[in-house]
Amino acid sequence: MRVPFFTLTLPLLWILAGCQTRHNPSLALFNQDIYTPQYAYGFKIKGTAEAQSTLIVISNPWQGAKNVTQSYFISRNGEQAPEGFNGPVIKAGARRIVCMSSSYTAMLDAFGEVERVAGVSGMDYLSNPRILARKDSILDIGPEINYESLVSLKPDVVLLYGIGDAQTAVTDKLKELDIPYLYMGEYIEESPLGKAEWMVVLAEITDCREKGIEAFRKIPERYNALKALTDSVSQRPTVMLNTPWNDSWVMPSTRSYMARLVADAGADYIYKTNESNSSTPIGLETAYALIQRADYWINVGSASTLNKLKAMNPKFADAKAVRNKTVYNNNRRTTPVGGNDFWESSVVHPDIVLRDLIRVFHPQLLSDSLYYYKHLE
């Protein structure tokens, strides 16, 4: 029996008509809160009931940025970006990820998706054992991106470290090559927990939102339990930070990540003058005066012993912490070529950093071994 032609074609015409009238939701409809951070200020995830896709909205992702807002469309189910959207489009479930900072590998590892890393910048400086176990299959594209190598990777997204206008040439090239990218801004978060919360951004682009949220949820629980140990301490020692670099001694603000950790560990950051939202260089004479008064001195560059610290500058021998042997450095976990796991994994382990610092400033409260920090002798 012959089926009339119109019987076959009519359903097809209906389908085609439906496709022709289908439209993507407007950008204005992406106003539902899919994820609102508890601690981070630099991102939020927005959505709409009319689409499975989401928008990651990132604010001021580098130091000194003002009124900078970037949006990234995370496409699901083949949905196209809204009309008028001109930011990067990243297909949800990204499997081939290039990390321009080691901390991004730690974030992916925190919720069990580090195998998605296809490229890194500076393999020899990484500490993650799961990365090192398959280092032969991960491409090191170098600190200055080798674009030929990058193209060969066919990445789904490149995670960039925000350094402002200096990255314009990089993003222009990535656009030219049609390679999606995303600026991460965790490093300017003032809250240690806010830094860690950026793992949810990576969970969103890998389509592992719930895994990321759950992995992060446990971190504040551990952190706040440790912080509670110092809530009632009566003696809060003063703490100096850092060493000079090229005759410039850069000190974080009182609102910074490290100042917050020091305070939560039951100590007092000694430099109160900088109350801005960024670090600032101070005069060497000012710094020398501070080290003569500070009870503790931490994060002292590459120094591994007190003698090596004093060899950097004869005036360091006069530091109160040097005389009292209360100098601690965050370089217990280093690679043979000088990589430091503190700058890699501590972003997702602020609770471990806090535990170390409590152990340093108030050893009567904790007897744990130090993980990131070491006592200089």
Short mmCIF file of C-alpha atoms in Angstrom, two decimals:
data_model
loop_
_atom_site.label_atom_id
_atom_site.label_comp_id
_atom_site.label_asym_id
_atom_site.label_seq_id
_atom_site.Cartn_x
_atom_site.Cartn_y
_atom_site.Cartn_z
CA MET A 1 0.00 0.00 0.00
CA ARG A 2 1.34 3.41 -0.89
CA VAL A 3 1.47 6.05 1.80
CA PRO A 4 0.47 9.48 0.46
CA PHE A 5 3.42 11.82 0.18
CA PHE A 6 1.76 14.52 2.30
CA THR A 7 1.31 11.99 5.14
CA LEU A 8 5.06 11.54 5.32
CA THR A 9 6.00 15.15 4.85
CA LEU A 10 3.42 16.85 7.08
CA PRO A 11 5.05 15.81 10.43
CA LEU A 12 8.42 16.81 9.03
CA LEU A 13 7.06 20.23 8.08
CA TRP A 14 5.71 20.66 11.59
CA ILE A 15 9.13 19.83 13.03
CA LEU A 16 10.86 22.25 10.66
CA ALA A 17 8.33 24.94 11.46
CA GLY A 18 8.99 24.41 15.16
CA CYS A 19 12.72 24.73 14.58
CA GLN A 20 12.25 27.90 12.60
CA THR A 21 10.16 29.54 15.33
CA ARG A 22 12.37 28.40 18.19
CA HIS A 23 14.34 31.25 19.68
CA ASN A 24 16.98 31.47 22.35
CA PRO A 25 16.05 33.23 25.58
CA SER A 26 17.09 36.83 25.70
CA LEU A 27 20.05 37.83 27.80
CA ALA A 28 17.76 39.72 30.17
CA LEU A 29 16.04 36.47 31.18
CA PHE A 30 19.23 35.08 32.72
CA ASN A 31 18.38 36.62 36.07
CA GLN A 32 17.75 33.58 38.24
CA ASP A 33 20.33 32.76 40.90
CA ILE A 34 21.70 29.32 40.14
CA TYR A 35 24.55 29.71 42.63
CA THR A 36 25.21 32.66 44.89
CA PRO A 37 28.54 32.36 46.72
CA GLN A 38 28.60 32.50 50.49
CA TYR A 39 32.14 33.81 50.77
CA ALA A 40 33.43 34.83 47.32
CA TYR A 41 32.63 38.23 45.84
CA GLY A 42 34.04 37.76 42.35
CA PHE A 43 31.52 35.50 40.66
CA LYS A 44 27.93 34.34 40.49
CA ILE A 45 26.08 31.84 38.33
CA LYS A 46 22.82 32.94 36.70
CA GLY A 47 20.21 31.04 34.71
CA THR A 48 16.68 31.08 33.32
CA ALA A 49 13.74 28.68 33.42
CA GLU A 50 13.73 28.74 29.62
CA ALA A 51 17.14 27.14 29.14
CA GLN A 52 19.52 24.61 30.63
CA SER A 53 22.48 26.85 29.82
CA THR A 54 23.85 29.26 32.40
CA LEU A 55 25.89 32.44 32.66
CA ILE A 56 28.96 32.74 34.84
CA VAL A 57 29.32 36.43 35.70
CA ILE A 58 32.77 37.43 36.95
CA SER A 59 33.58 40.80 38.51
CA ASN A 60 36.96 42.55 38.66
CA PRO A 61 39.09 39.43 38.12
CA TRP A 62 42.46 41.09 38.58
CA GLN A 63 44.07 43.39 41.10
CA GLY A 64 43.21 47.02 40.48
CA ALA A 65 40.22 46.25 38.25
CA LYS A 66 37.23 48.54 38.75
CA ASN A 67 33.76 48.08 37.32
CA VAL A 68 34.96 45.19 35.14
CA THR A 69 32.26 42.58 34.50
CA GLN A 70 32.77 39.55 32.28
CA SER A 71 30.12 36.99 31.33
CA TYR A 72 30.66 33.45 30.07
CA PHE A 73 27.87 31.46 28.44
CA ILE A 74 27.93 27.81 29.52
CA SER A 75 26.06 26.07 26.73
CA ARG A 76 23.97 22.94 27.32
CA ASN A 77 21.83 20.83 25.02
CA GLY A 78 23.10 22.63 21.94
CA GLU A 79 21.61 25.95 23.08
CA GLN A 80 23.05 29.03 21.45
CA ALA A 81 24.13 32.17 23.26
CA PRO A 82 21.44 34.85 23.59
CA GLU A 83 21.25 37.54 20.96
CA GLY A 84 23.55 40.38 21.89
CA PHE A 85 25.86 38.22 24.00
CA ASN A 86 29.46 38.82 22.94
CA GLY A 87 31.46 36.96 25.57
CA PRO A 88 33.10 33.52 25.35
CA VAL A 89 30.87 30.48 24.86
CA ILE A 90 31.99 27.35 26.71
CA LYS A 91 30.30 24.02 26.11
CA ALA A 92 29.27 22.50 29.44
CA GLY A 93 31.12 19.32 30.33
CA ALA A 94 34.51 20.66 29.20
CA ARG A 95 36.86 17.70 29.11
CA ARG A 96 40.09 19.19 27.75
CA ILE A 97 41.12 22.02 30.03
CA VAL A 98 44.30 24.10 29.94
CA CYS A 99 45.33 25.56 33.32
CA MET A 100 47.55 28.64 33.26
CA SER A 101 47.88 28.49 37.05
CA SER A 102 48.61 25.44 39.18
CA SER A 103 45.83 26.38 41.61
CA TYR A 104 43.24 25.48 38.96
CA THR A 105 44.50 21.91 38.87
CA ALA A 106 43.99 21.80 42.64
CA MET A 107 40.41 23.04 42.27
CA LEU A 108 39.61 20.38 39.70
CA ASP A 109 41.19 17.77 41.93
CA ALA A 110 39.12 18.94 44.91
CA PHE A 111 35.94 17.61 43.31
CA GLY A 112 37.51 14.65 41.52
CA GLU A 113 37.89 15.96 37.96
CA VAL A 114 41.63 16.60 37.60
CA GLU A 115 41.84 14.07 34.76
CA ARG A 116 40.28 16.75 32.55
CA VAL A 117 43.55 18.72 32.60
CA ALA A 118 45.07 18.50 29.12
CA GLY A 119 47.60 21.31 29.34
CA VAL A 120 49.45 23.31 31.98
CA SER A 121 51.93 26.13 32.29
CA GLY A 122 55.08 24.90 34.05
CA MET A 123 54.75 21.15 34.59
CA ASP A 124 58.00 20.96 36.60
CA TYR A 125 56.55 23.32 39.20
CA LEU A 126 53.43 21.22 39.87
CA SER A 127 53.04 18.96 42.90
CA ASN A 128 49.71 17.20 42.30
CA PRO A 129 50.45 13.45 42.21
CA ARG A 130 47.59 12.72 39.80
CA ILE A 131 48.96 15.29 37.37
CA LEU A 132 52.52 13.97 37.72
CA ALA A 133 51.35 10.38 37.22
CA ARG A 134 50.27 11.25 33.67
CA LYS A 135 52.65 14.09 32.92
CA ASP A 136 53.63 12.47 29.62
CA SER A 137 50.09 12.89 28.33
CA ILE A 138 49.69 16.51 29.52
CA LEU A 139 51.18 19.24 27.37
CA ASP A 140 53.25 21.98 28.96
CA ILE A 141 52.49 25.05 26.86
CA GLY A 142 54.93 27.25 28.78
CA PRO A 143 54.51 30.54 30.66
CA GLU A 144 54.17 32.36 27.34
CA ILE A 145 51.56 30.36 25.46
CA ASN A 146 52.85 28.32 22.54
CA TYR A 147 49.80 28.73 20.33
CA GLU A 148 50.79 25.99 17.89
CA SER A 149 50.94 23.54 20.78
CA LEU A 150 47.72 24.92 22.22
CA VAL A 151 45.84 24.41 18.96
CA SER A 152 47.09 20.84 18.75
CA LEU A 153 45.44 20.14 22.11
CA LYS A 154 41.98 21.15 20.83
CA PRO A 155 41.09 22.51 24.28
CA ASP A 156 37.53 23.07 25.41
CA VAL A 157 38.62 26.00 27.57
CA VAL A 158 41.75 27.84 28.71
CA LEU A 159 41.72 29.06 32.32
CA LEU A 160 43.55 32.38 32.52
CA TYR A 161 45.15 34.12 35.46
CA GLY A 162 43.84 37.67 35.55
CA ILE A 163 46.56 40.31 35.20
CA GLY A 164 44.56 43.02 33.51
CA ASP A 165 45.33 44.67 30.21
CA ALA A 166 48.50 42.60 29.84
CA GLN A 167 46.28 39.68 28.84
CA THR A 168 44.53 41.48 26.00
CA ALA A 169 46.92 40.13 23.40
CA VAL A 170 46.33 36.62 24.74
CA THR A 171 42.55 36.84 24.66
CA ASP A 172 42.60 38.43 21.19
CA LYS A 173 44.65 35.50 19.94
CA LEU A 174 42.38 32.95 21.59
CA LYS A 175 39.38 34.59 19.96
CA GLU A 176 41.13 34.46 16.60
CA LEU A 177 41.77 30.74 17.11
CA ASP A 178 38.19 30.19 18.33
CA ILE A 179 39.40 28.76 21.64
CA PRO A 180 37.12 29.50 24.62
CA TYR A 181 38.71 31.00 27.72
CA LEU A 182 37.71 32.06 31.20
CA TYR A 183 39.37 34.51 33.58
CA MET A 184 39.75 33.18 37.12
CA GLY A 185 39.84 35.81 39.85
CA GLU A 186 40.22 33.72 42.99
CA TYR A 187 43.57 35.25 43.86
CA ILE A 188 42.08 38.65 44.71
CA GLU A 189 39.44 37.28 47.07
CA GLU A 190 39.99 38.55 50.59
CA SER A 191 38.41 35.56 52.30
CA PRO A 192 40.36 32.27 52.41
CA LEU A 193 37.02 30.51 52.01
CA GLY A 194 36.12 32.84 49.14
CA LYS A 195 39.23 31.70 47.27
CA ALA A 196 38.28 28.06 47.71
CA GLU A 197 34.70 28.72 46.60
CA TRP A 198 35.92 29.42 43.06
CA MET A 199 36.06 25.67 42.56
CA VAL A 200 32.31 25.95 41.93
CA VAL A 201 33.08 27.94 38.77
CA LEU A 202 35.13 25.02 37.45
CA ALA A 203 32.44 22.59 38.56
CA GLU A 204 29.95 24.57 36.45
CA ILE A 205 31.98 24.43 33.25
CA THR A 206 32.67 20.70 33.72
CA ASP A 207 28.96 20.05 34.34
CA CYS A 208 29.72 18.85 37.87
CA ARG A 209 27.95 21.60 39.77
CA GLU A 210 26.65 19.46 42.62
CA LYS A 211 29.98 17.71 43.08
CA GLY A 212 31.72 21.06 43.31
CA ILE A 213 29.22 22.50 45.76
CA GLU A 214 29.45 19.43 47.96
CA ALA A 215 33.26 19.43 47.90
CA PHE A 216 33.31 23.09 48.90
CA ARG A 217 30.62 22.71 51.58
CA LYS A 218 32.94 20.65 53.80
CA ILE A 219 35.73 23.26 53.77
CA PRO A 220 33.97 26.02 55.80
CA GLU A 221 32.89 23.38 58.31
CA ARG A 222 36.49 22.38 58.97
CA TYR A 223 37.80 25.96 58.80
CA ASN A 224 35.26 27.42 61.21
CA ALA A 225 35.76 24.58 63.69
CA LEU A 226 39.47 25.44 63.78
CA LYS A 227 38.81 29.18 63.97
CA ALA A 228 36.62 28.62 67.01
CA LEU A 229 39.70 27.35 68.87
CA THR A 230 41.19 30.86 68.85
CA ASP A 231 38.05 32.87 69.57
CA SER A 232 38.88 33.18 73.24
CA VAL A 233 42.68 33.57 73.14
CA SER A 234 43.78 36.52 75.23
CA GLN A 235 47.34 36.92 73.91
CA ARG A 236 47.53 37.63 70.18
CA PRO A 237 51.16 37.78 68.97
CA THR A 238 52.13 40.25 66.25
CA VAL A 239 53.07 38.86 62.85
CA MET A 240 55.26 40.22 60.05
CA LEU A 241 54.94 38.97 56.46
CA ASN A 242 57.20 38.55 53.43
CA THR A 243 60.71 39.67 52.45
CA PRO A 244 61.86 42.29 49.94
CA TRP A 245 61.92 41.59 46.21
CA ASN A 246 64.10 43.83 44.03
CA ASP A 247 64.36 46.34 46.88
CA SER A 248 60.59 46.44 47.23
CA TRP A 249 58.88 44.98 50.29
CA VAL A 250 55.26 44.35 49.36
CA MET A 251 52.77 44.12 52.20
CA PRO A 252 49.17 42.90 51.93
CA SER A 253 46.30 45.01 53.16
CA THR A 254 44.53 44.44 56.45
CA ARG A 255 41.64 43.04 54.38
CA SER A 256 43.77 40.49 52.54
CA TYR A 257 43.68 36.71 52.49
CA MET A 258 46.85 36.37 54.60
CA ALA A 259 45.80 39.02 57.10
CA ARG A 260 42.51 37.18 57.52
CA LEU A 261 44.29 33.88 58.08
CA VAL A 262 46.59 35.47 60.66
CA ALA A 263 43.60 36.95 62.51
CA ASP A 264 41.61 33.71 62.38
CA ALA A 265 44.67 31.88 63.75
CA GLY A 266 44.59 34.10 66.83
CA ALA A 267 47.37 36.56 65.93
CA ASP A 268 47.68 40.21 64.92
CA TYR A 269 49.00 41.35 61.53
CA ILE A 270 51.48 44.07 62.41
CA TYR A 271 51.12 46.40 59.40
CA LYS A 272 47.90 48.38 59.83
CA THR A 273 48.51 51.26 57.41
CA ASN A 274 47.28 49.56 54.23
CA GLU A 275 43.50 49.25 54.39
CA SER A 276 42.94 49.15 50.62
CA ASN A 277 41.92 46.14 48.55
CA SER A 278 45.42 45.45 47.21
CA SER A 279 49.00 44.95 48.37
CA THR A 280 51.37 47.89 48.51
CA PRO A 281 55.16 48.32 48.63
CA ILE A 282 56.59 49.88 51.78
CA GLY A 283 59.95 51.53 52.41
CA LEU A 284 62.74 49.26 53.61
CA GLU A 285 63.31 51.37 56.72
CA THR A 286 59.64 50.95 57.60
CA ALA A 287 59.96 47.21 57.12
CA TYR A 288 63.12 47.03 59.25
CA ALA A 289 61.28 48.76 62.07
CA LEU A 290 58.43 46.25 61.80
CA ILE A 291 60.64 43.16 61.93
CA GLN A 292 62.30 44.49 65.07
CA ARG A 293 58.90 44.47 66.82
CA ALA A 294 57.02 41.48 65.35
CA ASP A 295 56.74 38.37 67.53
CA TYR A 296 56.57 36.09 64.47
CA TRP A 297 57.79 36.41 60.91
CA ILE A 298 56.25 34.17 58.24
CA ASN A 299 56.36 33.69 54.45
CA VAL A 300 60.02 34.62 54.12
CA GLY A 301 60.64 33.93 50.45
CA SER A 302 63.03 31.13 49.56
CA ALA A 303 64.78 30.95 52.94
CA SER A 304 65.02 27.44 54.36
CA THR A 305 67.14 28.23 57.44
CA LEU A 306 67.74 31.22 59.68
CA ASN A 307 71.29 31.54 58.37
CA LYS A 308 69.99 31.73 54.79
CA LEU A 309 67.47 34.34 55.84
CA LYS A 310 70.18 36.44 57.51
CA ALA A 311 72.36 36.05 54.43
CA MET A 312 69.70 37.86 52.40
CA ASN A 313 70.29 41.03 54.42
CA PRO A 314 72.50 41.62 57.47
CA LYS A 315 69.74 43.71 59.07
CA PHE A 316 67.54 40.63 59.31
CA ALA A 317 69.70 39.41 62.19
CA ASP A 318 68.16 42.19 64.31
CA ALA A 319 64.63 40.93 63.76
CA LYS A 320 62.90 39.94 66.97
CA ALA A 321 61.60 36.71 65.43
CA VAL A 322 65.09 35.78 64.22
CA ARG A 323 66.54 36.33 67.69
CA ASN A 324 63.70 34.35 69.27
CA LYS A 325 63.69 31.68 66.53
CA THR A 326 60.02 32.27 65.70
CA VAL A 327 60.38 32.43 61.92
CA TYR A 328 58.25 30.10 59.79
CA ASN A 329 58.13 29.71 56.03
CA ASN A 330 55.42 28.28 53.80
CA ASN A 331 57.84 26.16 51.75
CA ARG A 332 57.74 22.75 53.39
CA ARG A 333 56.33 21.20 50.20
CA THR A 334 58.54 22.15 47.25
CA THR A 335 59.52 20.56 43.93
CA PRO A 336 63.15 19.94 42.88
CA VAL A 337 63.10 23.02 40.62
CA GLY A 338 61.52 25.34 43.18
CA GLY A 339 57.78 24.89 42.74
CA ASN A 340 55.84 25.34 45.96
CA ASP A 341 52.69 23.37 46.72
CA PHE A 342 51.50 26.18 49.00
CA TRP A 343 50.74 28.27 45.91
CA GLU A 344 49.08 25.26 44.25
CA SER A 345 46.88 23.37 46.66
CA SER A 346 46.42 25.69 49.63
CA VAL A 347 43.75 27.56 47.67
CA VAL A 348 41.41 24.62 48.30
CA HIS A 349 42.82 23.82 51.74
CA PRO A 350 42.49 27.05 53.72
CA ASP A 351 41.59 24.91 56.72
CA ILE A 352 44.99 23.19 56.57
CA VAL A 353 46.77 26.56 56.31
CA LEU A 354 44.76 27.80 59.30
CA ARG A 355 45.63 24.66 61.26
CA ASP A 356 49.32 25.23 60.54
CA LEU A 357 49.16 28.85 61.68
CA ILE A 358 47.29 28.00 64.88
CA ARG A 359 49.94 25.39 65.56
CA VAL A 360 52.61 28.09 65.05
CA PHE A 361 51.05 30.92 67.08
CA HIS A 362 49.28 28.84 69.75
CA PRO A 363 50.97 25.45 70.01
CA GLN A 364 49.04 24.76 73.21
CA LEU A 365 45.85 24.50 71.13
CA LEU A 366 47.06 21.98 68.53
CA SER A 367 49.74 19.32 68.43
CA ASP A 368 49.41 18.47 64.72
CA SER A 369 52.50 18.35 62.50
CA LEU A 370 52.91 21.27 60.11
CA TYR A 371 51.80 20.63 56.52
CA TYR A 372 52.69 23.74 54.47
CA TYR A 373 54.87 25.58 56.99
CA LYS A 374 58.30 24.80 58.41
CA HIS A 375 60.15 26.21 61.38
CA LEU A 376 63.43 27.86 60.36
CA GLU A 377 66.30 26.86 62.60
#
